[in-house]
Short mmCIF file of C-alpha atoms in Angstrom, two decimals:
data_model
loop_
_atom_site.label_atom_id
_atom_site.label_comp_id
_atom_site.label_asym_id
_atom_site.label_seq_id
_atom_site.Cartn_x
_atom_site.Cartn_y
_atom_site.Cartn_z
CA UNK A 1330 -24.07 3.64 -49.49
CA UNK A 1331 -23.91 0.67 -51.39
CA UNK A 1332 -22.33 2.83 -54.30
CA UNK A 1333 -19.46 4.30 -52.69
CA UNK A 1334 -18.54 0.63 -51.26
CA UNK A 1335 -18.72 0.03 -54.88
CA UNK A 1336 -16.45 3.10 -55.72
CA UNK A 1337 -13.89 2.04 -53.87
CA UNK A 1338 -13.74 -1.31 -54.95
CA UNK A 1339 -13.73 -0.20 -58.07
CA UNK A 1340 -11.01 1.75 -57.61
CA UNK A 1341 -8.46 -1.13 -55.54
CA UNK A 1342 -9.42 -3.27 -58.62
CA UNK A 1343 -12.53 -6.03 -57.20
CA UNK A 1344 -14.74 -6.88 -59.96
CA UNK A 1345 -18.21 -7.62 -58.48
CA UNK A 1346 -19.31 -12.12 -58.36
CA UNK A 1347 -22.72 -13.35 -57.44
CA UNK A 1348 -22.78 -16.33 -55.57
CA UNK A 1349 -25.23 -18.80 -54.56
CA UNK A 1350 -26.85 -17.99 -51.19
CA UNK A 1351 -27.93 -21.87 -50.87
CA UNK A 1352 -24.77 -23.19 -49.49
CA UNK A 1353 -24.34 -27.16 -48.85
CA UNK A 1354 -23.81 -28.75 -45.03
CA UNK A 1355 -21.31 -30.30 -47.14
CA UNK A 1356 -19.23 -27.19 -47.17
CA UNK A 1357 -20.11 -25.12 -44.44
CA UNK A 1358 -18.60 -28.72 -42.77
CA UNK A 1359 -15.61 -28.36 -44.52
CA UNK A 1360 -15.56 -24.65 -41.76
CA UNK A 1361 -16.21 -25.93 -38.97
CA UNK A 1362 -19.73 -23.64 -39.48
CA UNK A 1363 -22.03 -26.17 -36.64
CA UNK A 1364 -19.76 -25.73 -34.49
CA UNK A 1365 -19.02 -21.89 -34.76
CA UNK A 1366 -21.90 -20.55 -35.65
CA UNK A 1367 -24.44 -23.03 -34.74
CA UNK A 1368 -27.51 -20.86 -33.39
CA UNK A 1369 -27.36 -18.95 -37.14
CA UNK A 1370 -28.03 -21.22 -39.89
CA UNK A 1371 -31.29 -22.01 -41.30
CA UNK A 1372 -31.55 -24.94 -42.88
CA UNK A 1373 -33.55 -25.45 -46.27
CA UNK A 1374 -36.16 -28.37 -46.36
CA UNK A 1375 -38.41 -28.94 -49.51
CA UNK A 1376 -41.90 -29.33 -48.51
CA UNK A 1377 -43.24 -31.82 -50.35
CA UNK A 1378 -40.40 -33.66 -52.48
CA UNK A 1379 -38.17 -35.39 -49.61
CA UNK A 1380 -39.35 -33.93 -45.98
CA UNK A 1381 -35.54 -34.86 -44.72
CA UNK A 1382 -33.39 -33.63 -47.39
CA UNK A 1383 -32.51 -30.53 -45.48
CA UNK A 1384 -29.20 -30.58 -46.73
CA UNK A 1385 -28.90 -27.45 -47.14
CA UNK A 1386 -28.45 -24.03 -45.88
CA UNK A 1387 -29.04 -19.82 -46.44
CA UNK A 1388 -26.26 -18.25 -46.48
CA UNK A 1389 -25.52 -15.55 -43.30
CA UNK A 1390 -22.74 -13.83 -45.12
CA UNK A 1391 -21.85 -12.74 -48.36
CA UNK A 1392 -17.85 -13.92 -48.61
CA UNK A 1393 -19.16 -17.85 -47.80
CA UNK A 1394 -19.14 -18.52 -52.33
CA UNK A 1395 -16.34 -16.76 -52.96
CA UNK A 1396 -14.19 -19.27 -50.67
CA UNK A 1397 -16.55 -22.68 -52.12
CA UNK A 1398 -16.82 -21.30 -55.78
CA UNK A 1399 -12.29 -21.68 -55.78
CA UNK A 1400 -11.59 -24.26 -53.62
CA UNK A 1401 -9.25 -27.00 -54.67
CA UNK A 1402 -8.01 -24.38 -57.29
CA UNK A 1403 -4.83 -22.13 -57.38
CA UNK A 1404 -4.93 -17.74 -56.96
CA UNK A 1405 -2.88 -15.02 -57.36
CA UNK A 1406 -1.45 -13.27 -54.62
CA UNK A 1407 -4.01 -10.08 -54.97
CA UNK A 1408 -7.36 -11.79 -55.84
CA UNK A 1409 -9.91 -8.98 -55.49
CA UNK A 1410 -13.53 -9.07 -55.73
CA UNK A 1411 -16.90 -7.54 -53.96
CA UNK A 1412 -20.10 -9.52 -53.67
CA UNK A 1413 -23.25 -8.45 -51.78
CA UNK A 1414 -25.75 -10.77 -50.98
CA UNK A 1415 -29.34 -11.54 -49.31
CA UNK A 1416 -28.42 -12.76 -46.06
CA UNK A 1417 -30.30 -14.73 -42.85
CA UNK A 1418 -29.67 -15.01 -39.89
CA UNK A 1419 -31.55 -16.34 -36.40
CA UNK A 1420 -31.48 -14.28 -33.41
CA UNK A 1421 -32.57 -13.80 -30.25
CA UNK A 1422 -34.33 -10.67 -31.22
CA UNK A 1423 -34.88 -8.99 -34.04
CA UNK A 1424 -35.37 -5.10 -34.51
CA UNK A 1425 -36.08 -3.54 -37.84
CA UNK A 1426 -32.74 -2.14 -39.86
CA UNK A 1427 -30.56 -3.29 -36.96
CA UNK A 1428 -31.17 -6.70 -36.34
CA UNK A 1429 -32.98 -8.84 -38.97
CA UNK A 1430 -33.75 -11.97 -40.24
CA UNK A 1431 -32.98 -10.52 -43.34
CA UNK A 1432 -30.66 -8.25 -44.81
CA UNK A 1433 -28.34 -7.30 -46.78
CA UNK A 1434 -24.50 -7.70 -46.29
CA UNK A 1435 -21.56 -6.61 -48.56
CA UNK A 1436 -18.41 -7.42 -48.69
CA UNK A 1437 -15.25 -6.37 -50.17
CA UNK A 1438 -13.39 -10.04 -50.02
CA UNK A 1439 -9.45 -10.48 -50.47
CA UNK A 1440 -7.45 -14.12 -51.02
CA UNK A 1441 -3.92 -13.95 -51.36
CA UNK A 1442 -0.79 -13.33 -49.73
CA UNK A 1443 -0.33 -12.64 -46.01
CA UNK A 1444 1.20 -9.67 -46.72
CA UNK A 1445 -0.84 -8.54 -49.59
CA UNK A 1446 -4.20 -9.43 -47.09
CA UNK A 1447 -2.80 -7.62 -43.96
CA UNK A 1448 -2.52 -3.89 -46.28
CA UNK A 1449 -5.94 -4.05 -47.93
CA UNK A 1450 -7.46 -4.56 -44.07
CA UNK A 1451 -5.39 -1.66 -43.55
CA UNK A 1452 -6.83 -0.05 -46.52
CA UNK A 1453 -10.19 -1.52 -45.77
CA UNK A 1454 -10.29 -0.05 -42.33
CA UNK A 1455 -9.38 3.86 -43.41
CA UNK A 1456 -12.17 3.14 -45.91
CA UNK A 1457 -14.62 2.64 -43.63
CA UNK A 1458 -14.20 5.22 -41.82
CA UNK A 1459 -13.90 7.54 -44.90
CA UNK A 1460 -17.08 6.14 -45.98
CA UNK A 1461 -18.37 7.00 -42.59
CA UNK A 1462 -16.97 10.82 -42.27
CA UNK A 1463 -17.80 11.52 -46.30
CA UNK A 1464 -22.02 10.70 -45.20
CA UNK A 1465 -21.69 12.30 -41.43
CA UNK A 1466 -22.14 9.07 -39.06
CA UNK A 1467 -19.25 8.89 -36.39
CA UNK A 1468 -18.08 5.37 -34.72
CA UNK A 1469 -15.22 3.71 -33.68
CA UNK A 1470 -13.61 0.24 -34.10
CA UNK A 1471 -13.84 -2.44 -31.34
CA UNK A 1472 -12.28 -5.26 -31.18
CA UNK A 1473 -15.32 -8.34 -31.67
CA UNK A 1474 -15.08 -11.60 -30.11
CA UNK A 1475 -16.70 -14.14 -32.19
CA UNK A 1476 -15.97 -18.03 -31.94
CA UNK A 1477 -14.67 -17.65 -35.35
CA UNK A 1478 -12.31 -20.82 -34.86
CA UNK A 1479 -13.25 -24.37 -32.82
CA UNK A 1480 -11.75 -24.67 -29.59
CA UNK A 1481 -9.44 -27.06 -30.36
CA UNK A 1482 -7.78 -24.79 -33.24
CA UNK A 1483 -4.23 -23.67 -32.33
CA UNK A 1484 -5.63 -19.97 -34.37
CA UNK A 1485 -7.85 -20.00 -31.71
CA UNK A 1486 -4.89 -18.68 -29.75
CA UNK A 1487 -3.93 -16.21 -32.23
CA UNK A 1488 -7.13 -15.03 -32.65
CA UNK A 1489 -6.62 -14.07 -28.76
CA UNK A 1490 -3.27 -12.60 -29.12
CA UNK A 1491 -3.25 -10.42 -32.71
CA UNK A 1492 -7.45 -10.33 -32.66
CA UNK A 1493 -8.69 -10.98 -36.16
CA UNK A 1494 -11.95 -9.07 -36.17
CA UNK A 1495 -12.87 -5.01 -36.00
CA UNK A 1496 -16.16 -3.35 -35.85
CA UNK A 1497 -16.34 0.15 -36.42
CA UNK A 1498 -20.00 1.02 -33.61
CA UNK A 1499 -21.80 3.34 -34.72
CA UNK A 1500 -22.58 6.37 -31.48
CA UNK A 1501 -25.64 3.57 -29.97
CA UNK A 1502 -23.03 0.88 -29.70
CA UNK A 1503 -24.09 -0.92 -33.21
CA UNK A 1504 -21.32 -2.44 -35.54
CA UNK A 1505 -21.97 -1.31 -38.68
CA UNK A 1506 -18.75 -2.81 -40.81
CA UNK A 1507 -16.16 -4.60 -39.90
CA UNK A 1508 -12.28 -5.84 -40.75
CA UNK A 1509 -11.77 -9.78 -40.58
CA UNK A 1510 -8.73 -11.27 -40.56
CA UNK A 1511 -9.44 -15.46 -41.72
CA UNK A 1512 -5.40 -16.01 -42.30
CA UNK A 1513 -5.09 -19.05 -43.97
CA UNK A 1514 -8.26 -20.81 -42.29
CA UNK A 1515 -10.39 -20.89 -45.67
CA UNK A 1516 -7.60 -21.53 -47.92
CA UNK A 1517 -6.27 -24.84 -45.69
CA UNK A 1518 -10.20 -25.89 -45.62
CA UNK A 1519 -10.82 -24.89 -49.02
CA UNK A 1520 -7.33 -26.10 -50.17
CA UNK A 1521 -7.02 -22.61 -52.18
CA UNK A 1522 -3.37 -22.48 -52.97
CA UNK A 1523 -0.95 -19.18 -53.86
CA UNK A 1524 1.72 -20.49 -56.87
CA UNK A 1525 3.81 -21.03 -54.33
CA UNK A 1526 1.95 -24.10 -53.15
CA UNK A 1527 1.29 -22.22 -49.75
CA UNK A 1528 -2.33 -22.56 -48.66
CA UNK A 1529 -3.99 -18.61 -49.27
CA UNK A 1530 -4.83 -16.45 -46.79
CA UNK A 1531 -8.37 -14.25 -46.70
CA UNK A 1532 -9.39 -11.35 -45.63
CA UNK A 1533 -13.03 -9.29 -45.97
CA UNK A 1534 -14.57 -6.10 -45.45
CA UNK A 1535 -17.72 -6.25 -44.88
CA UNK A 1536 -21.03 -3.41 -44.73
CA UNK A 1537 -24.77 -4.42 -43.01
CA UNK A 1538 -26.48 -2.49 -45.70
CA UNK A 1539 -29.60 -1.59 -43.19
CA UNK A 1540 -27.54 -0.42 -40.11
CA UNK A 1541 -25.61 1.71 -42.01
CA UNK A 1542 -29.28 3.33 -42.98
CA UNK A 1543 -30.21 2.95 -38.88
CA UNK A 1544 -26.83 4.97 -37.95
CA UNK A 1545 -27.61 7.66 -41.22
CA UNK A 1546 -31.11 8.49 -39.59
CA UNK A 1547 -29.71 7.83 -35.55
CA UNK A 1548 -27.30 10.91 -37.23
CA UNK A 1549 -29.15 13.33 -38.67
CA UNK A 1550 -31.99 13.36 -36.24
CA UNK A 1551 -29.23 14.01 -33.21
CA UNK A 1552 -27.37 16.88 -35.09
CA UNK A 1553 -31.82 18.30 -36.03
#
């Protein structure tokens, strides 16, 4: 499964990167993480030394490092990359493969111009469908309603009028991939700019690898 995503990433010119899985509270506060997703945060505190020093958080998504590593920089209109990380989330309940405390996420990310990111997301949507079809897995794209922006952010209205996240769900209703448009949110908060001085737009195509395994097992059982 991961090899198929990497093959698509290579075709569109997205090299593989690795980023730290420990993020600082300062970086995450800059993107309103604790306002939007307080329930997901895994804070890290040293056991013996400085027991009150809890300014690190385990990443809950693969793409964050791509934006933080390019903070205060200028990028091209079509900056592509792919990253696979071990992500961790605090959930109300856990189910093996389907909803885990620790899991693998592969993302293909684009940072660039608004039109370029929009075209990339359309291409990513098609790539998800092609991969699913080649593996014999059926699914549907549904509009998701994650609280990405704060309540007082004008982009929240835009998110409601023009959904910024679509999830690809398998026959059981589990989201196994997603198409995400962040508009210029990360560009502004991390001060990532284009050559013309405007803030970059970003988008990503995300794959939950264990969830794809679960979907494949279920589809094999249903067809047996």
